[in-house]
Amino acid sequence: MYKKYLKNRKEMSLIYNGYDLSNIMSFDIACLSYGQKKSFRKHLTNIFFAQKISIPLFNDDILFSMGPYGKRVDYNEIIHHAMSEVDIKNIFKVEEKPKLEFLFSLKGFKFTILEFFKRKIDLPIKSKLILFLTMLHYINTIELLQKESISWKYKKYCSFCSSLPLEAIIDNYFRLHNVTTYTLQHAIYSFPNTPQIDIVTLDNMPSDYILCWGEYTKDEFLRYGNIPPAKIKISGYPHPIKNLSPYEIKGRCRILFLCSRKIYSDENIKIIRIISSCLNEIDIDVTIKPHPGLDIEKYRKISDSFGLKFYESSSVSDALNSKKI
């Protein structure tokens, strides 16, 4: 899957009005290359619309943005830590469901027709057409963004994750206007030998610099070999560090199972089944905590069906500190 993604991304090495489409479409290419299903009808409709991105006019030298990544308390902690380091209070929240404006770029359509079908993209016909429609939609969005008047005075731009489409478009936009761009580390990648879809955030780093947590994570980025050393800057760990004492189990053994995100949903269910099958043999107290990106109510029902406790905390630290676990 990973090799297919790399091949398809290389095939999509296209520049439109200075915007690197392989950067912008990298996550979409990965999703389709890894076999994720997408709605053809929705993408067909979107070719006649552009996503409205209005650059805010804050009285700051640095603009921070948070993409449409759901209600993630941990993500907010990361970006607000970076903002506090440079005394910035304002944040540009790229909407979850941004306003769509009718826009069909004839120039973009011609460019896409001429360039896309030359590419030897290793995808089924339906997935290939979805990628074609996605490219048209992003080009419409680029065209609309370019019509924005330049009234801002930012010297630096820091996205939460410039590897993903909307913030990638904004990152390209600012670099074209000679603004230095940054993005934030928000996780540790740990599948170097069996690359998962998460690796897109390492393979696709359009920003001038990535701000990582410390020497260890910098060394990990360098070990993967996908990010040039000059692009990596250490900005500090965004969460409070606690010195923990050795944990002593008293009474029943308690387990907090942290479900992984949607792409690993099948694995989550399998592990829950395994844990449940042990309840009659081992005296354990089990609590299920879903990943913030999962269907919370679905996992609540699954937990109930297996007779397991359920904890809907906003963060892992809250769960661990809770007296309910």
PDB file of C-alpha atoms in Angstrom, residues 118-279:
ATOM      1  CA  LYS A 118      -1.411  11.493 -18.697  1.00  0.00           C
ATOM      2  CA  ARG A 119      -0.512  10.077 -15.302  1.00  0.00           C
ATOM      3  CA  LYS A 120      -0.089   6.353 -14.730  1.00  0.00           C
ATOM      4  CA  ILE A 121      -2.025   6.253 -11.477  1.00  0.00           C
ATOM      5  CA  ASP A 122      -2.335   2.826  -9.890  1.00  0.00           C
ATOM      6  CA  LEU A 123      -5.952   2.962  -8.729  1.00  0.00           C
ATOM      7  CA  PRO A 124      -9.282   1.379  -9.745  1.00  0.00           C
ATOM      8  CA  ILE A 125     -11.318   3.436 -12.225  1.00  0.00           C
ATOM      9  CA  LYS A 126     -13.760   4.767  -9.600  1.00  0.00           C
ATOM     10  CA  SER A 127     -10.954   5.816  -7.235  1.00  0.00           C
ATOM     11  CA  LYS A 128      -9.077   7.412 -10.111  1.00  0.00           C
ATOM     12  CA  LEU A 129     -12.156   9.463 -11.057  1.00  0.00           C
ATOM     13  CA  ILE A 130     -12.626  10.523  -7.424  1.00  0.00           C
ATOM     14  CA  LEU A 131      -9.012  11.739  -7.370  1.00  0.00           C
ATOM     15  CA  PHE A 132      -9.650  13.633 -10.626  1.00  0.00           C
ATOM     16  CA  LEU A 133     -12.731  15.326  -9.112  1.00  0.00           C
ATOM     17  CA  THR A 134     -10.802  16.099  -5.909  1.00  0.00           C
ATOM     18  CA  MET A 135      -8.089  17.801  -7.931  1.00  0.00           C
ATOM     19  CA  LEU A 136     -10.675  19.986  -9.685  1.00  0.00           C
ATOM     20  CA  HIS A 137     -12.240  20.974  -6.361  1.00  0.00           C
ATOM     21  CA  TYR A 138      -8.889  21.972  -4.858  1.00  0.00           C
ATOM     22  CA  ILE A 139      -8.034  23.990  -7.970  1.00  0.00           C
ATOM     23  CA  ASN A 140     -11.358  25.842  -7.599  1.00  0.00           C
ATOM     24  CA  THR A 141     -10.431  26.525  -3.965  1.00  0.00           C
ATOM     25  CA  ILE A 142      -7.008  27.828  -5.002  1.00  0.00           C
ATOM     26  CA  GLU A 143      -8.601  30.121  -7.605  1.00  0.00           C
ATOM     27  CA  LEU A 144     -10.994  31.545  -4.993  1.00  0.00           C
ATOM     28  CA  LEU A 145      -8.209  32.063  -2.445  1.00  0.00           C
ATOM     29  CA  GLN A 146      -6.117  33.922  -5.015  1.00  0.00           C
ATOM     30  CA  LYS A 147      -8.943  36.438  -5.450  1.00  0.00           C
ATOM     31  CA  GLU A 148      -8.618  37.477  -1.782  1.00  0.00           C
ATOM     32  CA  SER A 149      -7.226  40.948  -1.257  1.00  0.00           C
ATOM     33  CA  ILE A 150      -3.878  40.940   0.552  1.00  0.00           C
ATOM     34  CA  SER A 151      -4.543  43.151   3.574  1.00  0.00           C
ATOM     35  CA  TRP A 152      -2.721  41.021   6.142  1.00  0.00           C
ATOM     36  CA  LYS A 153       0.806  41.777   7.361  1.00  0.00           C
ATOM     37  CA  TYR A 154       1.987  38.404   8.615  1.00  0.00           C
ATOM     38  CA  LYS A 155       5.675  37.553   8.500  1.00  0.00           C
ATOM     39  CA  LYS A 156       5.267  33.938   9.642  1.00  0.00           C
ATOM     40  CA  TYR A 157       2.548  31.312   9.385  1.00  0.00           C
ATOM     41  CA  CYS A 158       2.223  28.217  11.594  1.00  0.00           C
ATOM     42  CA  SER A 159      -0.321  25.531  10.760  1.00  0.00           C
ATOM     43  CA  PHE A 160      -1.289  22.696  13.042  1.00  0.00           C
ATOM     44  CA  CYS A 161      -0.714  20.163  10.243  1.00  0.00           C
ATOM     45  CA  SER A 162       0.320  21.356   6.787  1.00  0.00           C
ATOM     46  CA  SER A 163       0.257  17.761   5.520  1.00  0.00           C
ATOM     47  CA  LEU A 164      -3.538  17.845   5.245  1.00  0.00           C
ATOM     48  CA  PRO A 165      -5.412  19.504   2.340  1.00  0.00           C
ATOM     49  CA  LEU A 166      -6.792  22.845   3.557  1.00  0.00           C
ATOM     50  CA  GLU A 167      -3.788  23.818   5.656  1.00  0.00           C
ATOM     51  CA  ALA A 168      -1.542  22.615   2.805  1.00  0.00           C
ATOM     52  CA  ILE A 169      -3.315  25.063   0.473  1.00  0.00           C
ATOM     53  CA  ILE A 170      -2.869  27.873   3.017  1.00  0.00           C
ATOM     54  CA  ASP A 171       0.796  26.930   3.514  1.00  0.00           C
ATOM     55  CA  ASN A 172       1.406  27.050  -0.249  1.00  0.00           C
ATOM     56  CA  TYR A 173      -0.422  30.398  -0.389  1.00  0.00           C
ATOM     57  CA  PHE A 174       1.796  32.019   2.237  1.00  0.00           C
ATOM     58  CA  ARG A 175       5.042  30.625   0.836  1.00  0.00           C
ATOM     59  CA  LEU A 176       4.091  32.097  -2.550  1.00  0.00           C
ATOM     60  CA  HIS A 177       3.809  35.444  -0.738  1.00  0.00           C
ATOM     61  CA  ASN A 178       7.284  35.056   0.824  1.00  0.00           C
ATOM     62  CA  VAL A 179       5.982  34.268   4.307  1.00  0.00           C
ATOM     63  CA  THR A 180       8.041  31.730   6.278  1.00  0.00           C
ATOM     64  CA  THR A 181       5.868  28.752   7.202  1.00  0.00           C
ATOM     65  CA  TYR A 182       5.939  26.293  10.104  1.00  0.00           C
ATOM     66  CA  THR A 183       3.918  23.280  11.164  1.00  0.00           C
ATOM     67  CA  LEU A 184       3.645  21.363  14.438  1.00  0.00           C
ATOM     68  CA  GLN A 185       4.475  17.846  15.490  1.00  0.00           C
ATOM     69  CA  HIS A 186       1.331  16.359  16.994  1.00  0.00           C
ATOM     70  CA  ALA A 187       2.249  12.688  17.444  1.00  0.00           C
ATOM     71  CA  ILE A 188       5.030  10.123  17.343  1.00  0.00           C
ATOM     72  CA  TYR A 189       5.084   7.783  14.368  1.00  0.00           C
ATOM     73  CA  SER A 190       6.056   4.217  15.247  1.00  0.00           C
ATOM     74  CA  PHE A 191       5.560   2.009  12.183  1.00  0.00           C
ATOM     75  CA  PRO A 192       8.831   2.477  10.235  1.00  0.00           C
ATOM     76  CA  ASN A 193       8.911  -1.098   8.904  1.00  0.00           C
ATOM     77  CA  THR A 194       5.221  -1.409   8.033  1.00  0.00           C
ATOM     78  CA  PRO A 195       4.196   2.125   6.980  1.00  0.00           C
ATOM     79  CA  GLN A 196       0.580   3.014   7.747  1.00  0.00           C
ATOM     80  CA  ILE A 197      -1.414   5.925   6.357  1.00  0.00           C
ATOM     81  CA  ASP A 198      -0.147   8.102   9.242  1.00  0.00           C
ATOM     82  CA  ILE A 199       3.232   8.338   7.524  1.00  0.00           C
ATOM     83  CA  VAL A 200       1.742  10.919   5.141  1.00  0.00           C
ATOM     84  CA  THR A 201       2.457  13.538   7.813  1.00  0.00           C
ATOM     85  CA  LEU A 202       6.162  12.706   7.481  1.00  0.00           C
ATOM     86  CA  ASP A 203       6.381  12.111   3.740  1.00  0.00           C
ATOM     87  CA  ASN A 204       4.431  15.248   2.938  1.00  0.00           C
ATOM     88  CA  MET A 205       5.843  18.268   4.756  1.00  0.00           C
ATOM     89  CA  PRO A 206       5.312  21.380   2.588  1.00  0.00           C
ATOM     90  CA  SER A 207       6.141  23.866   5.365  1.00  0.00           C
ATOM     91  CA  ASP A 208       9.552  25.489   5.549  1.00  0.00           C
ATOM     92  CA  TYR A 209      10.004  24.074   9.066  1.00  0.00           C
ATOM     93  CA  ILE A 210       8.458  21.571  11.459  1.00  0.00           C
ATOM     94  CA  LEU A 211       8.473  22.363  15.184  1.00  0.00           C
ATOM     95  CA  CYS A 212       9.103  19.153  17.116  1.00  0.00           C
ATOM     96  CA  TRP A 213       9.003  18.345  20.825  1.00  0.00           C
ATOM     97  CA  GLY A 214      12.626  17.580  21.687  1.00  0.00           C
ATOM     98  CA  GLU A 215      15.901  15.889  20.779  1.00  0.00           C
ATOM     99  CA  TYR A 216      14.353  12.416  20.863  1.00  0.00           C
ATOM    100  CA  THR A 217      11.587  13.262  18.401  1.00  0.00           C
ATOM    101  CA  LYS A 218      14.047  15.175  16.220  1.00  0.00           C
ATOM    102  CA  ASP A 219      16.242  12.058  16.080  1.00  0.00           C
ATOM    103  CA  GLU A 220      13.177   9.960  15.213  1.00  0.00           C
ATOM    104  CA  PHE A 221      12.294  12.271  12.316  1.00  0.00           C
ATOM    105  CA  LEU A 222      15.868  12.048  11.060  1.00  0.00           C
ATOM    106  CA  ARG A 223      15.800   8.260  11.402  1.00  0.00           C
ATOM    107  CA  TYR A 224      12.847   8.046   9.033  1.00  0.00           C
ATOM    108  CA  GLY A 225      14.920  10.055   6.575  1.00  0.00           C
ATOM    109  CA  ASN A 226      11.996  11.864   4.964  1.00  0.00           C
ATOM    110  CA  ILE A 227      12.592  15.337   6.417  1.00  0.00           C
ATOM    111  CA  PRO A 228      15.822  17.291   5.806  1.00  0.00           C
ATOM    112  CA  PRO A 229      17.637  18.137   9.091  1.00  0.00           C
ATOM    113  CA  ALA A 230      17.530  21.866   8.303  1.00  0.00           C
ATOM    114  CA  LYS A 231      13.691  21.786   8.377  1.00  0.00           C
ATOM    115  CA  ILE A 232      13.460  20.431  11.929  1.00  0.00           C
ATOM    116  CA  LYS A 233      13.384  22.855  14.870  1.00  0.00           C
ATOM    117  CA  ILE A 234      12.844  21.994  18.539  1.00  0.00           C
ATOM    118  CA  SER A 235      10.072  24.014  20.186  1.00  0.00           C
ATOM    119  CA  GLY A 236       9.475  22.083  23.423  1.00  0.00           C
ATOM    120  CA  TYR A 237       7.032  19.475  24.696  1.00  0.00           C
ATOM    121  CA  PRO A 238       3.485  20.911  24.827  1.00  0.00           C
ATOM    122  CA  HIS A 239       2.198  18.978  27.861  1.00  0.00           C
ATOM    123  CA  PRO A 240       3.122  19.200  31.558  1.00  0.00           C
ATOM    124  CA  ILE A 241       5.709  16.591  32.549  1.00  0.00           C
ATOM    125  CA  LYS A 242       4.982  14.594  35.707  1.00  0.00           C
ATOM    126  CA  ASN A 243       7.389  12.381  37.635  1.00  0.00           C
ATOM    127  CA  LEU A 244       5.391   9.233  38.314  1.00  0.00           C
ATOM    128  CA  SER A 245       6.013   6.811  41.143  1.00  0.00           C
ATOM    129  CA  PRO A 246       6.012   3.053  40.428  1.00  0.00           C
ATOM    130  CA  TYR A 247       2.400   1.907  40.206  1.00  0.00           C
ATOM    131  CA  GLU A 248       1.350  -0.718  42.703  1.00  0.00           C
ATOM    132  CA  ILE A 249      -1.719  -2.782  41.888  1.00  0.00           C
ATOM    133  CA  LYS A 250      -3.984  -3.086  44.899  1.00  0.00           C
ATOM    134  CA  GLY A 251      -6.998  -5.338  44.665  1.00  0.00           C
ATOM    135  CA  ARG A 252      -8.413  -6.036  41.213  1.00  0.00           C
ATOM    136  CA  CYS A 253      -6.257  -5.394  38.179  1.00  0.00           C
ATOM    137  CA  ARG A 254      -7.624  -2.440  36.220  1.00  0.00           C
ATOM    138  CA  ILE A 255      -7.189  -2.085  32.471  1.00  0.00           C
ATOM    139  CA  LEU A 256      -7.832   1.036  30.405  1.00  0.00           C
ATOM    140  CA  PHE A 257      -8.029   0.076  26.727  1.00  0.00           C
ATOM    141  CA  LEU A 258      -7.281   3.064  24.482  1.00  0.00           C
ATOM    142  CA  CYS A 259      -8.989   2.407  21.160  1.00  0.00           C
ATOM    143  CA  SER A 260      -7.100   3.530  18.095  1.00  0.00           C
ATOM    144  CA  ARG A 261      -8.613   5.729  15.406  1.00  0.00           C
ATOM    145  CA  LYS A 262     -11.122   4.840  12.700  1.00  0.00           C
ATOM    146  CA  ILE A 263      -8.751   3.119  10.280  1.00  0.00           C
ATOM    147  CA  TYR A 264      -8.019   0.536  12.994  1.00  0.00           C
ATOM    148  CA  SER A 265     -11.673  -0.004  13.949  1.00  0.00           C
ATOM    149  CA  ASP A 266     -11.616  -3.721  13.076  1.00  0.00           C
ATOM    150  CA  GLU A 267      -8.544  -4.228  15.266  1.00  0.00           C
ATOM    151  CA  ASN A 268     -10.238  -2.341  18.121  1.00  0.00           C
ATOM    152  CA  ILE A 269     -13.221  -4.702  18.005  1.00  0.00           C
ATOM    153  CA  LYS A 270     -11.011  -7.803  17.882  1.00  0.00           C
ATOM    154  CA  ILE A 271      -9.077  -6.665  20.968  1.00  0.00           C
ATOM    155  CA  ILE A 272     -12.310  -5.862  22.824  1.00  0.00           C
ATOM    156  CA  ARG A 273     -13.542  -9.394  22.042  1.00  0.00           C
ATOM    157  CA  ILE A 274     -10.294 -10.893  23.348  1.00  0.00           C
ATOM    158  CA  ILE A 275     -10.471  -8.836  26.557  1.00  0.00           C
ATOM    159  CA  SER A 276     -14.118  -9.778  27.027  1.00  0.00           C
ATOM    160  CA  SER A 277     -13.346 -13.482  26.617  1.00  0.00           C
ATOM    161  CA  CYS A 278     -10.902 -13.247  29.541  1.00  0.00           C
ATOM    162  CA  LEU A 279     -13.380 -11.774  32.023  1.00  0.00           C
TER     163      LEU A 279
END
